[in-house]
PDB file of C-alpha atoms in Angstrom:
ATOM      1  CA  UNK A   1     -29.060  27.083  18.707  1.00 97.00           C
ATOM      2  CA  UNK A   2     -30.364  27.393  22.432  1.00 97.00           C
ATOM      3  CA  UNK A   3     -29.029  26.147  25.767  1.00 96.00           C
ATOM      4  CA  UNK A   4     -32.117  25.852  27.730  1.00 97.00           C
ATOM      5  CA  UNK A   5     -32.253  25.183  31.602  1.00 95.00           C
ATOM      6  CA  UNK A   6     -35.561  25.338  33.679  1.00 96.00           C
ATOM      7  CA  UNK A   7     -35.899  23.366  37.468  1.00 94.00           C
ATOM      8  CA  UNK A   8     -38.111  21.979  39.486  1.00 94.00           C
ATOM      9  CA  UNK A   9     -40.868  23.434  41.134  1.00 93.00           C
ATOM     10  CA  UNK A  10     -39.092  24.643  44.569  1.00 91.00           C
ATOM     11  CA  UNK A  11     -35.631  23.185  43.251  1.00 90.00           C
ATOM     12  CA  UNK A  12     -37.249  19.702  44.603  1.00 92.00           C
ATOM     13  CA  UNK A  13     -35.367  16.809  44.310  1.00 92.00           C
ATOM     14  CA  UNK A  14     -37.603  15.168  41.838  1.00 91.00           C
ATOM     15  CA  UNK A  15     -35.538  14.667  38.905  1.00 93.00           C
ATOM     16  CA  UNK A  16     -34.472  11.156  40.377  1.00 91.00           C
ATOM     17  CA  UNK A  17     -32.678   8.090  38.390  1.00 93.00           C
ATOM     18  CA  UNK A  18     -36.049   6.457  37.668  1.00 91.00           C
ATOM     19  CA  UNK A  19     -37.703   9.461  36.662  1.00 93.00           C
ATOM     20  CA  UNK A  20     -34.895  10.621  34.340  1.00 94.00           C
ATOM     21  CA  UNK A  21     -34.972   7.374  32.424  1.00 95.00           C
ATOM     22  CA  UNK A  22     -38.328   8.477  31.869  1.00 94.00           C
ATOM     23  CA  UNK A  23     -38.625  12.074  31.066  1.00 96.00           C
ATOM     24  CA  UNK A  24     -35.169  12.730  28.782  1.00 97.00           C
ATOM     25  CA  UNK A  25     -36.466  10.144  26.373  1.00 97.00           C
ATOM     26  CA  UNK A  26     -39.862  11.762  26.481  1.00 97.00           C
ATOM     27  CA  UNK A  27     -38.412  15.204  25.895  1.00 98.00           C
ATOM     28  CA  UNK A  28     -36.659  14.147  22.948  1.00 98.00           C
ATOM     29  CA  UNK A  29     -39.733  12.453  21.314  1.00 98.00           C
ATOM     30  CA  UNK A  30     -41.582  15.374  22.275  1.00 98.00           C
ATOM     31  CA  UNK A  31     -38.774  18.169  20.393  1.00 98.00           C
ATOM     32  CA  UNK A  32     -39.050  16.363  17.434  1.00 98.00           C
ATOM     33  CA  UNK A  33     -42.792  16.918  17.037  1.00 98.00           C
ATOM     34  CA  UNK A  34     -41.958  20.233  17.414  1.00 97.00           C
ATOM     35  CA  UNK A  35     -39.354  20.105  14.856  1.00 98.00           C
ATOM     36  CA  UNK A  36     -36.649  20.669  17.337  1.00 98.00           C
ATOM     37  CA  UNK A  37     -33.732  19.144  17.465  1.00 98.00           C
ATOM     38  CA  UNK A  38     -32.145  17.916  20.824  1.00 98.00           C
ATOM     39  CA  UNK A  39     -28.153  17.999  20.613  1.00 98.00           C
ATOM     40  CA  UNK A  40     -27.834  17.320  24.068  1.00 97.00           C
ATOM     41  CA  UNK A  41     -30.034  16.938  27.452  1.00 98.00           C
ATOM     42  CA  UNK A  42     -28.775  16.178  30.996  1.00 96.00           C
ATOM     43  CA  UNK A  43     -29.159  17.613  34.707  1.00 93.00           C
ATOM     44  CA  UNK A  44     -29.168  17.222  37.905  1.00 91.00           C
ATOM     45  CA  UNK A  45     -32.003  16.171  40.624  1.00 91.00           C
ATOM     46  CA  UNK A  46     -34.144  19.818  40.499  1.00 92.00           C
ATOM     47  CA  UNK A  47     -33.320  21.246  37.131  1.00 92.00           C
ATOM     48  CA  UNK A  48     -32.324  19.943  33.110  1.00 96.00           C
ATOM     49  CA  UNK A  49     -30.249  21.690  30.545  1.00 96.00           C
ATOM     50  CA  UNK A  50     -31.387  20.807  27.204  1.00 98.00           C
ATOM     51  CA  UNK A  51     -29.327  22.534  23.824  1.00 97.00           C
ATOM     52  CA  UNK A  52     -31.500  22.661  20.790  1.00 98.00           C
ATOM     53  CA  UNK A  53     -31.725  23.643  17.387  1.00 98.00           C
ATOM     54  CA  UNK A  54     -35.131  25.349  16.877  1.00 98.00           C
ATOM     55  CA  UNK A  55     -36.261  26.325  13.356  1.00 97.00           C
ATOM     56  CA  UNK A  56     -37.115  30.220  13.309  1.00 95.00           C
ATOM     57  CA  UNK A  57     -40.625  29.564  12.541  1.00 96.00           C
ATOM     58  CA  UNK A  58     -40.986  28.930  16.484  1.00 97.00           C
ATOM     59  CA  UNK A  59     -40.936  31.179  19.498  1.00 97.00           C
ATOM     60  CA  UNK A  60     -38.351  29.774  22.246  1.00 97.00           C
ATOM     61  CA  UNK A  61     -40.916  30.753  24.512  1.00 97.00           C
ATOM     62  CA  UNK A  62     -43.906  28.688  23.088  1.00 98.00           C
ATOM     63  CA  UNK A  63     -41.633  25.339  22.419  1.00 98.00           C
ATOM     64  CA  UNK A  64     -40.390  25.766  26.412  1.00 98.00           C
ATOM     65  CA  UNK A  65     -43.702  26.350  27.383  1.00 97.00           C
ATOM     66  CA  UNK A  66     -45.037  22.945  25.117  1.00 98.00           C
ATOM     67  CA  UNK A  67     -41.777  20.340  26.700  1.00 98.00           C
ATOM     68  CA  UNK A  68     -42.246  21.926  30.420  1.00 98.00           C
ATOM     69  CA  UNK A  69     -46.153  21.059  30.267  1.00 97.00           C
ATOM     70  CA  UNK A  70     -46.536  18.178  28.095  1.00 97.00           C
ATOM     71  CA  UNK A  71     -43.534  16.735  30.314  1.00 97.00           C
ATOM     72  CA  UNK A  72     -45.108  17.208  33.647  1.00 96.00           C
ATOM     73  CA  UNK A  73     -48.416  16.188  32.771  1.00 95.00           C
ATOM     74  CA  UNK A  74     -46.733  13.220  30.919  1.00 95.00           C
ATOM     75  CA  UNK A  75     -44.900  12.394  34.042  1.00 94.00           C
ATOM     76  CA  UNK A  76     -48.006  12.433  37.009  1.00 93.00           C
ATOM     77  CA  UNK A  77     -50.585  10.258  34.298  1.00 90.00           C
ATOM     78  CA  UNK A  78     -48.865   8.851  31.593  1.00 82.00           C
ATOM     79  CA  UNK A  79     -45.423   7.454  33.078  1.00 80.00           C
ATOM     80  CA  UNK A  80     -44.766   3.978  33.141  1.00 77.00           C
ATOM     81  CA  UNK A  81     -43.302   4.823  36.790  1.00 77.00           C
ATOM     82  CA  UNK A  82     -45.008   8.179  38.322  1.00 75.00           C
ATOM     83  CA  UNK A  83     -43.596   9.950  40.888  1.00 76.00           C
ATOM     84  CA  UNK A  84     -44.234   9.767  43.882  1.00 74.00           C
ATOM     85  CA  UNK A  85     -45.397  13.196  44.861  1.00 84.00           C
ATOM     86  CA  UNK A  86     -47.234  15.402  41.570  1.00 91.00           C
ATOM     87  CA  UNK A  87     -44.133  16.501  39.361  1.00 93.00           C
ATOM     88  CA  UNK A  88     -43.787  20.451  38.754  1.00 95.00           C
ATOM     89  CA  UNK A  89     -41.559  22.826  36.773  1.00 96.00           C
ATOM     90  CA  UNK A  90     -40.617  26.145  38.197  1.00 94.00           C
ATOM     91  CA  UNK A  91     -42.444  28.591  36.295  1.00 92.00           C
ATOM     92  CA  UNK A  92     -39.929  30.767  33.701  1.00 91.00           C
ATOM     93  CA  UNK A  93     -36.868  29.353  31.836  1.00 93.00           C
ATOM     94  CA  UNK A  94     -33.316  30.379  30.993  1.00 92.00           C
ATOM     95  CA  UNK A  95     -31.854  30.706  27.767  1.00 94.00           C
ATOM     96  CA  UNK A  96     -28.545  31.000  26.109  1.00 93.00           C
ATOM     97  CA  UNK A  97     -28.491  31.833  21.984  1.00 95.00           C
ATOM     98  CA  UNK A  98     -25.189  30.519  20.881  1.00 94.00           C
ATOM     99  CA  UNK A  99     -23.944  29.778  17.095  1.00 93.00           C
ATOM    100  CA  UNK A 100     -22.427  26.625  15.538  1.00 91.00           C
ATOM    101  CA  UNK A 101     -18.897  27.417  16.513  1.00 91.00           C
ATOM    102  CA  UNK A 102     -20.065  27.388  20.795  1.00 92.00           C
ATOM    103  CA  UNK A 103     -22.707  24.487  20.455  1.00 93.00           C
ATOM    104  CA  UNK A 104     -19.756  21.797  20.967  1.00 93.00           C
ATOM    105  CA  UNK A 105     -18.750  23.981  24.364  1.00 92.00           C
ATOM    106  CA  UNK A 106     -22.520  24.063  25.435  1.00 92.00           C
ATOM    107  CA  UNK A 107     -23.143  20.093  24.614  1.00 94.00           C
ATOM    108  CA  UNK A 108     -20.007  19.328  26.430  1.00 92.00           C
ATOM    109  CA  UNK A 109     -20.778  21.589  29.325  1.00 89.00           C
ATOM    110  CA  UNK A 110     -24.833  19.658  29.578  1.00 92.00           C
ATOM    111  CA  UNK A 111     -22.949  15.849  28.918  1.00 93.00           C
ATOM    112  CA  UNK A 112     -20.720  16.673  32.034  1.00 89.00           C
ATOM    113  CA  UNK A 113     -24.057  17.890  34.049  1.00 86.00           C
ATOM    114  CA  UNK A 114     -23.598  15.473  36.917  1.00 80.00           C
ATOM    115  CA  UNK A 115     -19.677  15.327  37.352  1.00 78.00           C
ATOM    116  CA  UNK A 116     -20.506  19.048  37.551  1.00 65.00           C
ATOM    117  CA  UNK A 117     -22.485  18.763  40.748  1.00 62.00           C
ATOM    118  CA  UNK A 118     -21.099  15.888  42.122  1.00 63.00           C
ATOM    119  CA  UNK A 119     -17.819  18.243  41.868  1.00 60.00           C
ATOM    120  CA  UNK A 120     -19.793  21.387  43.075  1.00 58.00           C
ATOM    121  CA  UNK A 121     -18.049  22.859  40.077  1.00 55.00           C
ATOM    122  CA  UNK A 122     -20.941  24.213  38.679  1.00 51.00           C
ATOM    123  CA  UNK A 123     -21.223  27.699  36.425  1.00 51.00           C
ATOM    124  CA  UNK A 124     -22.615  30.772  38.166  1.00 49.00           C
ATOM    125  CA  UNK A 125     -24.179  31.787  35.136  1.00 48.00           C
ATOM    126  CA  UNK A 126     -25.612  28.429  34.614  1.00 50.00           C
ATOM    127  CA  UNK A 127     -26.345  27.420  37.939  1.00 53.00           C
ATOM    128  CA  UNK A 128     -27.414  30.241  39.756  1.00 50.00           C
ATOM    129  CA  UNK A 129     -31.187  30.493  41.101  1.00 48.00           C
ATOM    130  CA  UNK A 130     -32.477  33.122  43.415  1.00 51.00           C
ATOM    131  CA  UNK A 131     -36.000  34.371  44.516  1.00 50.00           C
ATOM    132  CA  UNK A 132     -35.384  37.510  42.548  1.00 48.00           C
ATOM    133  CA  UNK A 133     -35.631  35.076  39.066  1.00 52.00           C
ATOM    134  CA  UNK A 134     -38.923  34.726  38.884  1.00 53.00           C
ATOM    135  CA  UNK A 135     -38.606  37.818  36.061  1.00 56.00           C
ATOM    136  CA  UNK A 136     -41.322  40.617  35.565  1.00 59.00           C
ATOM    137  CA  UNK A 137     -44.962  40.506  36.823  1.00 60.00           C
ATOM    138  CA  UNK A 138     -47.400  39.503  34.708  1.00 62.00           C
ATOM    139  CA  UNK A 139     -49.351  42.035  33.108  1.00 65.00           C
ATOM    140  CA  UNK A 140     -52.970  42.455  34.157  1.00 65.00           C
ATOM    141  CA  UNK A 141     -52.012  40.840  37.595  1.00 64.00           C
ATOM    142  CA  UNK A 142     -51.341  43.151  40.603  1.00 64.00           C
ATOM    143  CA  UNK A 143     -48.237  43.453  42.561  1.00 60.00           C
ATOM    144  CA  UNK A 144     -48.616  42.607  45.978  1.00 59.00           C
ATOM    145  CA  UNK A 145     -47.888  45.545  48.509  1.00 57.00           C
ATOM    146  CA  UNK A 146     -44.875  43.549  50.118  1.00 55.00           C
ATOM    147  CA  UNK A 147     -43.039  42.778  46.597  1.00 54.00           C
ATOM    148  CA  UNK A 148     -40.252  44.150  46.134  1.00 53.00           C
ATOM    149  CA  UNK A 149     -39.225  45.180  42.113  1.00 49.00           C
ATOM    150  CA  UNK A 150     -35.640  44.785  41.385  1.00 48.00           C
ATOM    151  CA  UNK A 151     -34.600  47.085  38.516  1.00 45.00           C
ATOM    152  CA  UNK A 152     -30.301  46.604  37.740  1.00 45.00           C
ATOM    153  CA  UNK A 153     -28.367  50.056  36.525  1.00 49.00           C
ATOM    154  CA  UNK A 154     -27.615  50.096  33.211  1.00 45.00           C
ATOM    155  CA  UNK A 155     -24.399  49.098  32.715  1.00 43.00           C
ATOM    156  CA  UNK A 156     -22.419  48.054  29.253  1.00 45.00           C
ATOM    157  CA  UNK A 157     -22.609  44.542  29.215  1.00 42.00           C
ATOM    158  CA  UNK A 158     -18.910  42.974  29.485  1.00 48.00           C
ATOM    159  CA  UNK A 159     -17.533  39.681  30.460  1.00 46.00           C
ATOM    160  CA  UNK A 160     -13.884  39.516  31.550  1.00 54.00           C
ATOM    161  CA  UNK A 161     -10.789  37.063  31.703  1.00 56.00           C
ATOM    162  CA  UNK A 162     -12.472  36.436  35.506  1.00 57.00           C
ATOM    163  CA  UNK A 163     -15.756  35.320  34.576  1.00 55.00           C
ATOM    164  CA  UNK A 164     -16.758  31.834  33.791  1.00 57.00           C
ATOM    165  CA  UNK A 165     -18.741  32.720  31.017  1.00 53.00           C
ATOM    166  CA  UNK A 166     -19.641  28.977  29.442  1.00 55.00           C
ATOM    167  CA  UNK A 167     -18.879  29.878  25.969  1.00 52.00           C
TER     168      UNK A 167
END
């Protein structure tokens, strides 16, 4: 089981009313080709949270990279109701592995997606976006001069009574 959040491109607003009727049903339709199952998809205006079941056989990566694509290309030409300015996804993903016993925490936590940020009760470890995000370079592609590489000290990982860790 996987909790899966990716946003807009830019954290745009694009993810409006009109578009979501649109693009959660599509995702859905989309997963099951795959053979993934969708337990739960909501979000806000510039980012989704989807929680899946995805059979071994695929790589998270390559069904995120399939339901970002086919969904954004889907939205700007095949939409009943395009957008009004050409629909994006950031590029990378985030991704939770949980088990059985935490996918009823994770589906509750995505169902409750807008009284979240209506609230601004959001999770940190959910929620949180930054310019340092965009992960590692890819390889065969230079670093520009002015990049800056982040690199965190390795620490044991640990999560205490303090943290709002979602499961």
């Amino acid at each position: 089981y996987y909790h899966l959040i990716w946003a807009t491109h830019g954290r745009h607003p694009w993810i409006t009313p009109a578009v979501e009727a649109q693009l959660f049903p599509y995702l859905v339709q989309r997963a099951a080709k795959l053979e993934v199952r969708v337990l739960a998809i909501n979000g806000w205006i510039d980012h989704i949270h989807l929680v899946v079941a995805i059979p071994p056989k695929h790589a998270v990566a390559e069904v995120v990279k399939d339901l970002k694509g086919a969904s954004a290309r889907y939205l700007n030409a095949g939409a009943a109701s395009p957008p009004a300015e050409p629909f994006a996804w950031q590029e990378g993903y985030g991704v939770l592995t949980m088990g059985e016993q935490q996918c009823g925490i994770a589906i509750a936590y995505v169902q409750r997606q807008k009284e979240h940020h209506a609230a601004q009760h959001t999770n940190r470890w959910l929620e949180r976006s930054e310019a340092d995000d965009d992960g590692p370079i890819p390889l065969g592609v230079a670093a520009a001069a002015n990049q800056r590489v982040v690199r965190e000290e390795s620490v044991p990982y640990r999560v205490t009574e303090d943290d709002d860790f979602p499961f």
